[in-house]
């Protein structure tokens, strides 16, 4: 039982003992009204949009919102190839013609729906990668779609960059030992402007580990990285040729330094449990001497172990990450005393070496928030959280005041929801259902009525 649960249990026990004459139904109502799933909710006027109602066969949405579905797994794309399975992380970019470019990951571990091998295929035995979609911003209809990265494995999440590309991350370190042609566990850069498969260049200096997401800081060019395992780390990559501006886009292939976050004064801290919300912690960074260790295939924790030996902090399944307003927001899917998830924010300091880490939110109960995975930040400053767990899957919002609200419920299946990202004009929220059906969705409506 967590500290929060014990405190609530004792308080409610006293309440029940002192009010026995009220009758059982009245006591149930009192307890339900004070449950954290009620007290942590953002109602209408507090950032929430009100109750969800079926808006079609696949999704329940607040009143006034509607959706469109496209890009189904198994459908034929514009390039003549079949849309791969397992839609996952995604980001949206503006195109010169006014349309929207979505770059979408596919978390395929094996061959999947194997396409004919492209000249630009990284590994002909691997079926993961990315597809790129062009969407009309007014009708939200699919204009075109095609393969943009081919031959990678378990492309889970990633992140958009200030130089106009999607960094796609492999969530595995498997390789030749399981019958693949090449080692995996890397980050790949996919330009949003690409019109076909890009040359696949593994960014080895960014580390070979169980990657999840990245968040690029446009002010410094530093790229932050999450690791989906327990114990796992939170990293940053300092490029030798960093992004400076559109005219100086940097070069991640030129190498750089990989570092892991540590808590100042708390050597080898375990941040998965027992943490205080809204208490900033000063951080320091420790160098990873060998970001691409030979033993990583057999030992997915080979990179993490290097940082841990130097005092690096442990998290429980760092997953989604997003840069906004000078900070990096990220989730830990099963972190927290209840094991239901944490939302963290890292704020870089004035110097390159500093910064603070703060636990923004920790779920006390699955009815509040259940295993947050991919995240993004809305134009109004709320955090969008895609759930990955349980028989009911939601997209939930977290207001700047720390209150949760439901925004989407998956009615189509128990599939993971992934890849939430807003259109460049902020008028459309895109996301994926990973399977059953395996599709991309566009949602729009009266955003001004809530925190998104």
Tab-separated table of C-alpha atoms in Angstrom:
chain	number	residue	atom	x	y	z
A	1	UNK	CA	0.000	0.000	0.000
A	2	UNK	CA	1.467	3.358	-0.993
A	3	UNK	CA	1.893	6.308	1.374
A	4	UNK	CA	-0.994	8.024	-0.378
A	5	UNK	CA	-3.230	4.972	-0.035
A	6	UNK	CA	-2.417	4.489	3.665
A	7	UNK	CA	-3.224	8.098	4.417
A	8	UNK	CA	-6.510	7.889	2.532
A	9	UNK	CA	-7.361	4.555	4.152
A	10	UNK	CA	-6.884	5.870	7.699
A	11	UNK	CA	-8.811	9.061	6.985
A	12	UNK	CA	-11.703	7.254	5.355
A	13	UNK	CA	-11.734	4.624	8.138
A	14	UNK	CA	-12.212	7.375	10.713
A	15	UNK	CA	-14.933	8.899	8.596
A	16	UNK	CA	-16.777	5.589	8.330
A	17	UNK	CA	-16.449	4.801	12.048
A	18	UNK	CA	-17.886	8.170	13.030
A	19	UNK	CA	-20.828	8.100	10.664
A	20	UNK	CA	-22.209	4.577	10.962
A	21	UNK	CA	-25.738	5.901	11.350
A	22	UNK	CA	-25.684	7.338	7.843
A	23	UNK	CA	-26.303	3.971	6.246
A	24	UNK	CA	-24.186	1.951	3.840
A	25	UNK	CA	-25.250	3.662	0.609
A	26	UNK	CA	-24.471	7.114	1.995
A	27	UNK	CA	-21.025	5.995	3.121
A	28	UNK	CA	-20.311	4.552	-0.305
A	29	UNK	CA	-21.233	7.865	-1.882
A	30	UNK	CA	-18.961	9.794	0.470
A	31	UNK	CA	-16.017	7.497	-0.206
A	32	UNK	CA	-16.556	7.623	-3.970
A	33	UNK	CA	-16.764	11.406	-3.970
A	34	UNK	CA	-13.391	11.632	-2.240
A	35	UNK	CA	-11.653	8.985	-4.380
A	36	UNK	CA	-8.538	10.334	-6.139
A	37	UNK	CA	-10.169	9.579	-9.482
A	38	UNK	CA	-12.693	12.278	-8.545
A	39	UNK	CA	-10.487	14.783	-6.716
A	40	UNK	CA	-7.810	14.824	-9.451
A	41	UNK	CA	-10.289	15.318	-12.284
A	42	UNK	CA	-10.477	18.508	-14.334
A	43	UNK	CA	-14.107	19.307	-14.986
A	44	UNK	CA	-15.579	21.709	-17.499
A	45	UNK	CA	-14.127	25.135	-16.760
A	46	UNK	CA	-11.009	23.551	-15.210
A	47	UNK	CA	-9.468	22.343	-18.471
A	48	UNK	CA	-11.663	19.317	-19.142
A	49	UNK	CA	-14.182	18.996	-21.962
A	50	UNK	CA	-16.908	17.034	-20.209
A	51	UNK	CA	-18.108	13.438	-20.617
A	52	UNK	CA	-17.136	11.295	-23.587
A	53	UNK	CA	-19.772	10.010	-25.983
A	54	UNK	CA	-19.458	7.723	-29.033
A	55	UNK	CA	-18.504	9.877	-32.033
A	56	UNK	CA	-18.433	6.859	-34.341
A	57	UNK	CA	-17.663	3.149	-34.106
A	58	UNK	CA	-14.024	3.596	-33.060
A	59	UNK	CA	-13.806	6.530	-30.642
A	60	UNK	CA	-15.676	8.277	-27.847
A	61	UNK	CA	-15.026	12.039	-27.697
A	62	UNK	CA	-16.376	15.091	-25.870
A	63	UNK	CA	-19.401	16.830	-27.351
A	64	UNK	CA	-18.559	18.920	-30.409
A	65	UNK	CA	-15.517	16.851	-31.483
A	66	UNK	CA	-15.330	14.567	-34.508
A	67	UNK	CA	-12.764	12.300	-36.100
A	68	UNK	CA	-11.537	10.836	-39.359
A	69	UNK	CA	-9.685	7.533	-39.794
A	70	UNK	CA	-7.104	6.720	-42.490
A	71	UNK	CA	-3.834	4.891	-43.119
A	72	UNK	CA	-5.048	1.462	-42.035
A	73	UNK	CA	-2.550	-1.368	-41.654
A	74	UNK	CA	-2.683	-3.587	-44.724
A	75	UNK	CA	-4.066	-0.885	-47.020
A	76	UNK	CA	-2.270	-0.046	-50.257
A	77	UNK	CA	-0.142	3.110	-50.102
A	78	UNK	CA	0.526	5.603	-52.874
A	79	UNK	CA	3.913	4.027	-53.589
A	80	UNK	CA	2.244	0.684	-54.323
A	81	UNK	CA	3.371	-0.982	-51.091
A	82	UNK	CA	1.256	-2.220	-48.224
A	83	UNK	CA	0.915	-0.125	-45.066
A	84	UNK	CA	2.923	-1.899	-42.350
A	85	UNK	CA	1.511	-3.108	-39.051
A	86	UNK	CA	1.821	-1.704	-35.542
A	87	UNK	CA	1.484	2.067	-35.877
A	88	UNK	CA	3.310	3.831	-33.048
A	89	UNK	CA	5.076	7.183	-32.442
A	90	UNK	CA	4.459	10.046	-34.855
A	91	UNK	CA	4.945	13.765	-35.440
A	92	UNK	CA	3.413	16.404	-37.734
A	93	UNK	CA	5.239	18.919	-39.931
A	94	UNK	CA	4.160	21.673	-42.364
A	95	UNK	CA	4.685	21.061	-46.085
A	96	UNK	CA	5.420	23.869	-48.578
A	97	UNK	CA	2.067	23.294	-50.310
A	98	UNK	CA	0.167	23.950	-47.077
A	99	UNK	CA	-0.585	20.308	-46.348
A	100	UNK	CA	0.540	18.358	-43.288
A	101	UNK	CA	3.277	15.731	-43.256
A	102	UNK	CA	2.947	12.939	-40.695
A	103	UNK	CA	5.951	10.677	-40.161
A	104	UNK	CA	4.768	7.500	-38.444
A	105	UNK	CA	6.672	4.666	-36.780
A	106	UNK	CA	5.908	0.949	-37.111
A	107	UNK	CA	6.908	-1.208	-34.149
A	108	UNK	CA	7.445	-4.379	-36.179
A	109	UNK	CA	9.855	-6.789	-34.498
A	110	UNK	CA	10.275	-9.264	-37.378
A	111	UNK	CA	9.501	-9.203	-41.057
A	112	UNK	CA	5.887	-8.075	-40.670
A	113	UNK	CA	4.238	-7.346	-44.028
A	114	UNK	CA	7.550	-7.611	-45.837
A	115	UNK	CA	7.908	-5.065	-48.598
A	116	UNK	CA	10.142	-5.673	-51.597
A	117	UNK	CA	13.592	-4.603	-50.470
A	118	UNK	CA	14.376	-0.994	-51.345
A	119	UNK	CA	17.895	0.052	-52.350
A	120	UNK	CA	17.836	2.113	-49.130
A	121	UNK	CA	16.843	-0.806	-46.860
A	122	UNK	CA	18.940	-0.988	-43.678
A	123	UNK	CA	18.326	-4.700	-43.006
A	124	UNK	CA	16.413	-6.875	-45.470
A	125	UNK	CA	15.398	-9.232	-42.659
A	126	UNK	CA	13.668	-6.494	-40.650
A	127	UNK	CA	10.152	-5.207	-41.339
A	128	UNK	CA	10.006	-2.067	-39.193
A	129	UNK	CA	10.577	1.545	-40.156
A	130	UNK	CA	8.492	4.613	-40.889
A	131	UNK	CA	5.830	5.670	-43.340
A	132	UNK	CA	5.157	9.275	-44.319
A	133	UNK	CA	1.671	10.614	-44.934
A	134	UNK	CA	0.391	13.802	-46.559
A	135	UNK	CA	-2.885	15.076	-45.107
A	136	UNK	CA	-5.154	17.939	-46.164
A	137	UNK	CA	-5.389	20.322	-43.152
A	138	UNK	CA	-9.000	21.318	-43.923
A	139	UNK	CA	-10.674	18.020	-44.810
A	140	UNK	CA	-8.226	15.883	-42.764
A	141	UNK	CA	-8.209	13.433	-45.668
A	142	UNK	CA	-5.187	11.399	-46.734
A	143	UNK	CA	-3.546	12.765	-49.881
A	144	UNK	CA	-0.586	10.401	-50.244
A	145	UNK	CA	1.521	7.921	-48.246
A	146	UNK	CA	4.737	5.984	-48.756
A	147	UNK	CA	7.610	4.170	-47.054
A	148	UNK	CA	10.236	6.584	-45.718
A	149	UNK	CA	12.499	4.314	-43.612
A	150	UNK	CA	12.848	0.596	-44.245
A	151	UNK	CA	14.568	-2.358	-42.628
A	152	UNK	CA	14.711	-1.297	-38.992
A	153	UNK	CA	13.231	-3.059	-35.942
A	154	UNK	CA	10.594	-2.079	-33.370
A	155	UNK	CA	10.426	1.605	-34.256
A	156	UNK	CA	8.549	2.603	-31.162
A	157	UNK	CA	8.666	6.356	-30.615
A	158	UNK	CA	11.084	9.166	-31.400
A	159	UNK	CA	10.626	12.899	-31.700
A	160	UNK	CA	10.486	15.859	-34.070
A	161	UNK	CA	13.544	18.045	-34.538
A	162	UNK	CA	13.926	21.800	-35.106
A	163	UNK	CA	15.608	21.014	-38.429
A	164	UNK	CA	12.412	19.438	-39.784
A	165	UNK	CA	12.831	15.716	-39.352
A	166	UNK	CA	11.632	12.802	-37.261
A	167	UNK	CA	14.148	10.868	-35.159
A	168	UNK	CA	12.887	7.284	-35.206
A	169	UNK	CA	14.029	5.036	-32.351
A	170	UNK	CA	14.502	1.269	-32.239
A	171	UNK	CA	13.197	-0.264	-29.007
A	172	UNK	CA	15.509	-3.267	-29.012
A	173	UNK	CA	19.176	-4.230	-29.250
A	174	UNK	CA	18.635	-7.442	-31.211
A	175	UNK	CA	20.864	-8.179	-34.179
A	176	UNK	CA	22.663	-10.936	-36.039
A	177	UNK	CA	22.292	-13.313	-33.115
A	178	UNK	CA	18.574	-13.704	-33.864
A	179	UNK	CA	18.945	-13.955	-37.633
A	180	UNK	CA	19.014	-10.294	-38.608
A	181	UNK	CA	21.639	-8.990	-40.997
A	182	UNK	CA	22.787	-5.980	-38.979
A	183	UNK	CA	22.896	-4.742	-35.369
A	184	UNK	CA	19.920	-2.753	-34.098
A	185	UNK	CA	19.128	-0.458	-31.185
A	186	UNK	CA	19.779	2.908	-32.824
A	187	UNK	CA	18.191	6.227	-33.754
A	188	UNK	CA	17.575	7.148	-37.418
A	189	UNK	CA	16.900	10.612	-38.853
A	190	UNK	CA	13.976	10.805	-41.327
A	191	UNK	CA	13.532	14.239	-42.982
A	192	UNK	CA	9.912	15.342	-43.195
A	193	UNK	CA	10.574	16.592	-46.740
A	194	UNK	CA	11.533	13.112	-47.982
A	195	UNK	CA	9.396	11.781	-50.837
A	196	UNK	CA	10.580	8.169	-50.623
A	197	UNK	CA	12.820	5.883	-48.586
A	198	UNK	CA	15.739	7.753	-46.999
A	199	UNK	CA	19.286	6.475	-46.691
A	200	UNK	CA	19.219	4.687	-43.284
A	201	UNK	CA	22.142	5.904	-41.152
A	202	UNK	CA	22.275	4.507	-37.594
A	203	UNK	CA	23.326	7.294	-35.218
A	204	UNK	CA	25.658	5.105	-33.190
A	205	UNK	CA	27.015	7.879	-30.981
A	206	UNK	CA	23.481	8.393	-29.628
A	207	UNK	CA	23.665	4.967	-28.036
A	208	UNK	CA	22.665	1.370	-28.617
A	209	UNK	CA	19.999	0.597	-26.050
A	210	UNK	CA	16.243	0.026	-25.701
A	211	UNK	CA	15.271	3.404	-27.141
A	212	UNK	CA	11.832	4.893	-26.751
A	213	UNK	CA	11.591	8.627	-27.479
A	214	UNK	CA	13.709	11.716	-28.026
A	215	UNK	CA	13.187	15.445	-27.535
A	216	UNK	CA	15.422	17.988	-29.279
A	217	UNK	CA	16.132	21.376	-27.679
A	218	UNK	CA	16.147	24.021	-30.446
A	219	UNK	CA	18.140	26.469	-28.306
A	220	UNK	CA	21.165	24.212	-27.771
A	221	UNK	CA	20.811	21.360	-30.259
A	222	UNK	CA	20.976	18.856	-27.376
A	223	UNK	CA	18.825	15.758	-27.918
A	224	UNK	CA	17.296	14.054	-24.855
A	225	UNK	CA	16.553	10.324	-24.962
A	226	UNK	CA	14.407	7.895	-22.950
A	227	UNK	CA	14.954	4.177	-22.334
A	228	UNK	CA	12.019	1.765	-22.047
A	229	UNK	CA	13.135	-0.715	-19.433
A	230	UNK	CA	13.440	-1.025	-15.670
A	231	UNK	CA	15.889	-0.039	-14.517
A	232	UNK	CA	16.503	2.447	-17.294
A	233	UNK	CA	17.936	5.905	-17.753
A	234	UNK	CA	17.240	9.366	-19.067
A	235	UNK	CA	20.002	10.528	-21.422
A	236	UNK	CA	21.166	13.494	-23.418
A	237	UNK	CA	23.271	13.641	-26.562
A	238	UNK	CA	25.522	16.654	-27.128
A	239	UNK	CA	26.290	16.732	-30.873
A	240	UNK	CA	29.734	17.768	-32.054
A	241	UNK	CA	27.923	19.771	-34.758
A	242	UNK	CA	24.720	20.949	-33.031
A	243	UNK	CA	21.672	22.608	-34.523
A	244	UNK	CA	21.930	26.415	-34.399
A	245	UNK	CA	19.322	27.654	-36.860
A	246	UNK	CA	17.643	26.762	-40.133
A	247	UNK	CA	20.797	27.859	-41.923
A	248	UNK	CA	22.973	25.813	-39.520
A	249	UNK	CA	20.960	22.598	-39.052
A	250	UNK	CA	23.779	20.634	-37.429
A	251	UNK	CA	24.850	17.066	-38.158
A	252	UNK	CA	24.094	14.175	-35.803
A	253	UNK	CA	26.198	11.832	-37.922
A	254	UNK	CA	29.316	13.810	-36.951
A	255	UNK	CA	29.239	12.270	-33.471
A	256	UNK	CA	29.034	13.711	-30.012
A	257	UNK	CA	28.831	12.842	-26.310
A	258	UNK	CA	26.184	10.645	-24.678
A	259	UNK	CA	25.443	11.310	-21.024
A	260	UNK	CA	23.051	9.937	-18.405
A	261	UNK	CA	21.149	11.923	-15.794
A	262	UNK	CA	22.118	11.641	-12.125
A	263	UNK	CA	20.615	13.383	-9.091
A	264	UNK	CA	23.010	15.774	-7.422
A	265	UNK	CA	23.828	14.502	-3.920
A	266	UNK	CA	21.939	11.214	-4.414
A	267	UNK	CA	24.247	8.701	-5.998
A	268	UNK	CA	22.427	5.960	-7.921
A	269	UNK	CA	18.986	7.267	-7.016
A	270	UNK	CA	15.990	5.065	-7.828
A	271	UNK	CA	13.203	7.395	-8.959
A	272	UNK	CA	10.654	4.683	-9.693
A	273	UNK	CA	9.020	4.835	-6.242
A	274	UNK	CA	8.836	7.051	-3.165
A	275	UNK	CA	9.078	10.399	-4.940
A	276	UNK	CA	7.511	13.725	-3.958
A	277	UNK	CA	5.457	15.615	-6.510
A	278	UNK	CA	6.524	19.193	-7.317
A	279	UNK	CA	9.894	18.950	-5.540
A	280	UNK	CA	12.672	20.081	-7.926
A	281	UNK	CA	15.886	18.082	-7.762
A	282	UNK	CA	19.212	19.394	-9.028
A	283	UNK	CA	20.821	17.097	-11.591
A	284	UNK	CA	24.244	16.382	-12.947
A	285	UNK	CA	25.296	14.407	-16.018
A	286	UNK	CA	27.701	11.466	-16.240
A	287	UNK	CA	29.488	10.452	-19.434
A	288	UNK	CA	28.819	7.162	-21.224
A	289	UNK	CA	32.283	6.107	-22.341
A	290	UNK	CA	31.120	3.541	-24.907
A	291	UNK	CA	27.681	4.414	-26.347
A	292	UNK	CA	27.796	1.517	-28.833
A	293	UNK	CA	29.167	-1.405	-26.790
A	294	UNK	CA	29.794	-4.704	-28.496
A	295	UNK	CA	27.910	-6.592	-25.748
A	296	UNK	CA	24.693	-4.563	-26.154
A	297	UNK	CA	22.991	-7.257	-28.236
A	298	UNK	CA	23.320	-9.825	-25.472
A	299	UNK	CA	22.928	-7.260	-22.692
A	300	UNK	CA	20.377	-4.508	-23.462
A	301	UNK	CA	21.434	-2.732	-20.247
A	302	UNK	CA	25.072	-2.382	-21.347
A	303	UNK	CA	24.804	1.382	-21.840
A	304	UNK	CA	22.695	1.954	-18.722
A	305	UNK	CA	25.150	0.005	-16.575
A	306	UNK	CA	27.959	2.374	-17.548
A	307	UNK	CA	25.997	5.368	-16.312
A	308	UNK	CA	24.778	3.550	-13.210
A	309	UNK	CA	28.310	2.757	-12.104
A	310	UNK	CA	28.979	6.494	-12.105
A	311	UNK	CA	25.936	7.296	-9.995
A	312	UNK	CA	23.244	7.652	-12.678
A	313	UNK	CA	19.565	7.616	-11.696
A	314	UNK	CA	17.169	4.732	-12.394
A	315	UNK	CA	13.666	5.196	-13.789
A	316	UNK	CA	10.926	2.665	-14.448
A	317	UNK	CA	10.267	2.494	-18.185
A	318	UNK	CA	10.865	6.005	-19.477
A	319	UNK	CA	8.727	6.280	-22.589
A	320	UNK	CA	7.206	9.336	-24.266
A	321	UNK	CA	9.154	12.608	-24.402
A	322	UNK	CA	8.362	16.069	-25.782
A	323	UNK	CA	10.126	19.433	-25.849
A	324	UNK	CA	8.020	22.543	-25.143
A	325	UNK	CA	8.658	26.006	-23.709
A	326	UNK	CA	12.252	25.383	-22.711
A	327	UNK	CA	11.641	22.051	-20.971
A	328	UNK	CA	11.497	18.324	-21.701
A	329	UNK	CA	8.421	16.444	-20.517
A	330	UNK	CA	8.529	12.649	-20.290
A	331	UNK	CA	6.516	9.776	-18.869
A	332	UNK	CA	7.442	6.647	-16.949
A	333	UNK	CA	4.819	4.095	-17.852
A	334	UNK	CA	4.736	2.038	-14.659
A	335	UNK	CA	6.574	4.365	-12.302
A	336	UNK	CA	5.139	5.584	-9.009
A	337	UNK	CA	4.058	3.984	-5.754
A	338	UNK	CA	0.933	2.550	-7.379
A	339	UNK	CA	2.815	1.452	-10.506
A	340	UNK	CA	0.366	3.405	-12.689
A	341	UNK	CA	2.701	6.013	-14.150
A	342	UNK	CA	4.639	9.215	-13.606
A	343	UNK	CA	5.011	12.439	-15.592
A	344	UNK	CA	8.338	14.289	-15.211
A	345	UNK	CA	9.738	17.576	-16.460
A	346	UNK	CA	13.436	18.356	-16.939
A	347	UNK	CA	14.364	22.032	-17.121
A	348	UNK	CA	17.893	22.771	-18.365
A	349	UNK	CA	19.904	25.160	-16.243
A	350	UNK	CA	21.772	28.298	-17.192
A	351	UNK	CA	24.925	26.243	-17.661
A	352	UNK	CA	25.228	23.176	-19.813
A	353	UNK	CA	25.961	20.955	-16.802
A	354	UNK	CA	22.953	21.787	-14.611
A	355	UNK	CA	19.203	21.649	-14.630
A	356	UNK	CA	16.358	20.452	-12.435
A	357	UNK	CA	14.126	17.407	-12.551
A	358	UNK	CA	10.608	17.586	-11.123
A	359	UNK	CA	7.883	14.970	-10.768
A	360	UNK	CA	4.821	16.767	-12.136
A	361	UNK	CA	2.246	14.051	-11.619
A	362	UNK	CA	2.011	10.529	-10.245
A	363	UNK	CA	-1.089	8.441	-10.754
A	364	UNK	CA	-2.528	6.933	-7.552
A	365	UNK	CA	-5.043	4.753	-9.364
A	366	UNK	CA	-5.743	3.333	-12.825
A	367	UNK	CA	-9.015	5.265	-12.926
A	368	UNK	CA	-6.990	8.479	-12.837
A	369	UNK	CA	-4.241	7.543	-15.297
A	370	UNK	CA	-3.142	4.069	-16.374
A	371	UNK	CA	0.338	3.536	-17.807
A	372	UNK	CA	1.036	6.693	-19.859
A	373	UNK	CA	3.246	6.056	-22.884
A	374	UNK	CA	3.593	8.552	-25.759
A	375	UNK	CA	3.181	12.225	-24.833
A	376	UNK	CA	2.987	15.608	-26.512
A	377	UNK	CA	2.259	19.134	-25.332
A	378	UNK	CA	-0.792	20.982	-26.639
A	379	UNK	CA	-0.780	24.563	-28.000
A	380	UNK	CA	-2.394	25.664	-24.713
A	381	UNK	CA	0.223	23.995	-22.533
A	382	UNK	CA	-1.579	20.822	-21.431
A	383	UNK	CA	0.170	17.460	-21.701
A	384	UNK	CA	-1.460	14.810	-23.885
A	385	UNK	CA	-0.973	11.290	-22.495
A	386	UNK	CA	-1.549	8.124	-24.537
A	387	UNK	CA	-2.290	5.105	-22.349
A	388	UNK	CA	-0.756	1.671	-22.842
A	389	UNK	CA	-2.445	-0.780	-20.524
A	390	UNK	CA	-5.701	-2.278	-19.340
A	391	UNK	CA	-8.925	-3.289	-21.051
A	392	UNK	CA	-9.942	0.353	-21.628
A	393	UNK	CA	-7.559	2.721	-23.395
A	394	UNK	CA	-7.762	6.507	-23.164
A	395	UNK	CA	-6.051	9.624	-24.359
A	396	UNK	CA	-5.996	11.833	-21.274
A	397	UNK	CA	-4.989	15.427	-20.713
A	398	UNK	CA	-2.969	16.825	-17.815
A	399	UNK	CA	-3.625	20.504	-17.153
A	400	UNK	CA	-0.881	22.923	-16.036
A	401	UNK	CA	-2.625	22.839	-12.633
A	402	UNK	CA	-2.053	19.080	-12.324
A	403	UNK	CA	-5.589	17.838	-13.035
A	404	UNK	CA	-6.466	14.926	-15.320
A	405	UNK	CA	-9.295	14.692	-17.834
A	406	UNK	CA	-10.391	12.097	-20.387
A	407	UNK	CA	-10.348	13.201	-23.998
A	408	UNK	CA	-10.540	10.022	-26.140
A	409	UNK	CA	-11.658	6.489	-25.371
A	410	UNK	CA	-10.787	3.659	-27.747
A	411	UNK	CA	-14.031	1.837	-28.517
A	412	UNK	CA	-12.599	-0.254	-31.360
A	413	UNK	CA	-10.336	-2.565	-29.352
A	414	UNK	CA	-8.027	-2.833	-26.372
A	415	UNK	CA	-5.147	-1.623	-28.537
A	416	UNK	CA	-2.467	0.716	-27.274
A	417	UNK	CA	-2.957	4.355	-28.277
A	418	UNK	CA	0.202	6.011	-29.585
A	419	UNK	CA	1.746	8.866	-31.526
A	420	UNK	CA	-0.273	11.871	-30.330
A	421	UNK	CA	0.796	15.037	-32.152
A	422	UNK	CA	-0.891	18.308	-33.061
A	423	UNK	CA	-0.990	19.755	-36.573
A	424	UNK	CA	1.254	22.803	-37.082
A	425	UNK	CA	-1.768	25.123	-36.737
A	426	UNK	CA	-2.948	23.368	-33.566
A	427	UNK	CA	-6.389	22.603	-35.008
A	428	UNK	CA	-6.059	18.819	-35.331
A	429	UNK	CA	-4.834	16.146	-32.939
A	430	UNK	CA	-3.480	13.073	-34.708
A	431	UNK	CA	-2.778	9.718	-33.043
A	432	UNK	CA	-2.699	5.996	-33.793
A	433	UNK	CA	-4.377	2.836	-32.594
A	434	UNK	CA	-1.500	0.416	-32.771
A	435	UNK	CA	-3.529	-2.605	-33.865
A	436	UNK	CA	-7.095	-3.794	-34.242
A	437	UNK	CA	-7.543	-1.920	-36.527
A	438	UNK	CA	-4.075	-0.337	-36.757
A	439	UNK	CA	-4.966	3.091	-38.085
A	440	UNK	CA	-4.297	6.813	-37.806
A	441	UNK	CA	-6.942	9.229	-36.543
A	442	UNK	CA	-7.498	12.968	-36.858
A	443	UNK	CA	-9.632	14.657	-34.181
A	444	UNK	CA	-10.878	18.257	-34.258
A	445	UNK	CA	-13.453	20.422	-32.559
A	446	UNK	CA	-13.869	23.245	-29.992
A	447	UNK	CA	-10.369	23.202	-28.502
A	448	UNK	CA	-10.934	26.603	-26.873
A	449	UNK	CA	-13.388	25.051	-24.416
A	450	UNK	CA	-10.621	23.230	-22.534
A	451	UNK	CA	-6.896	22.962	-21.903
A	452	UNK	CA	-5.921	21.327	-25.210
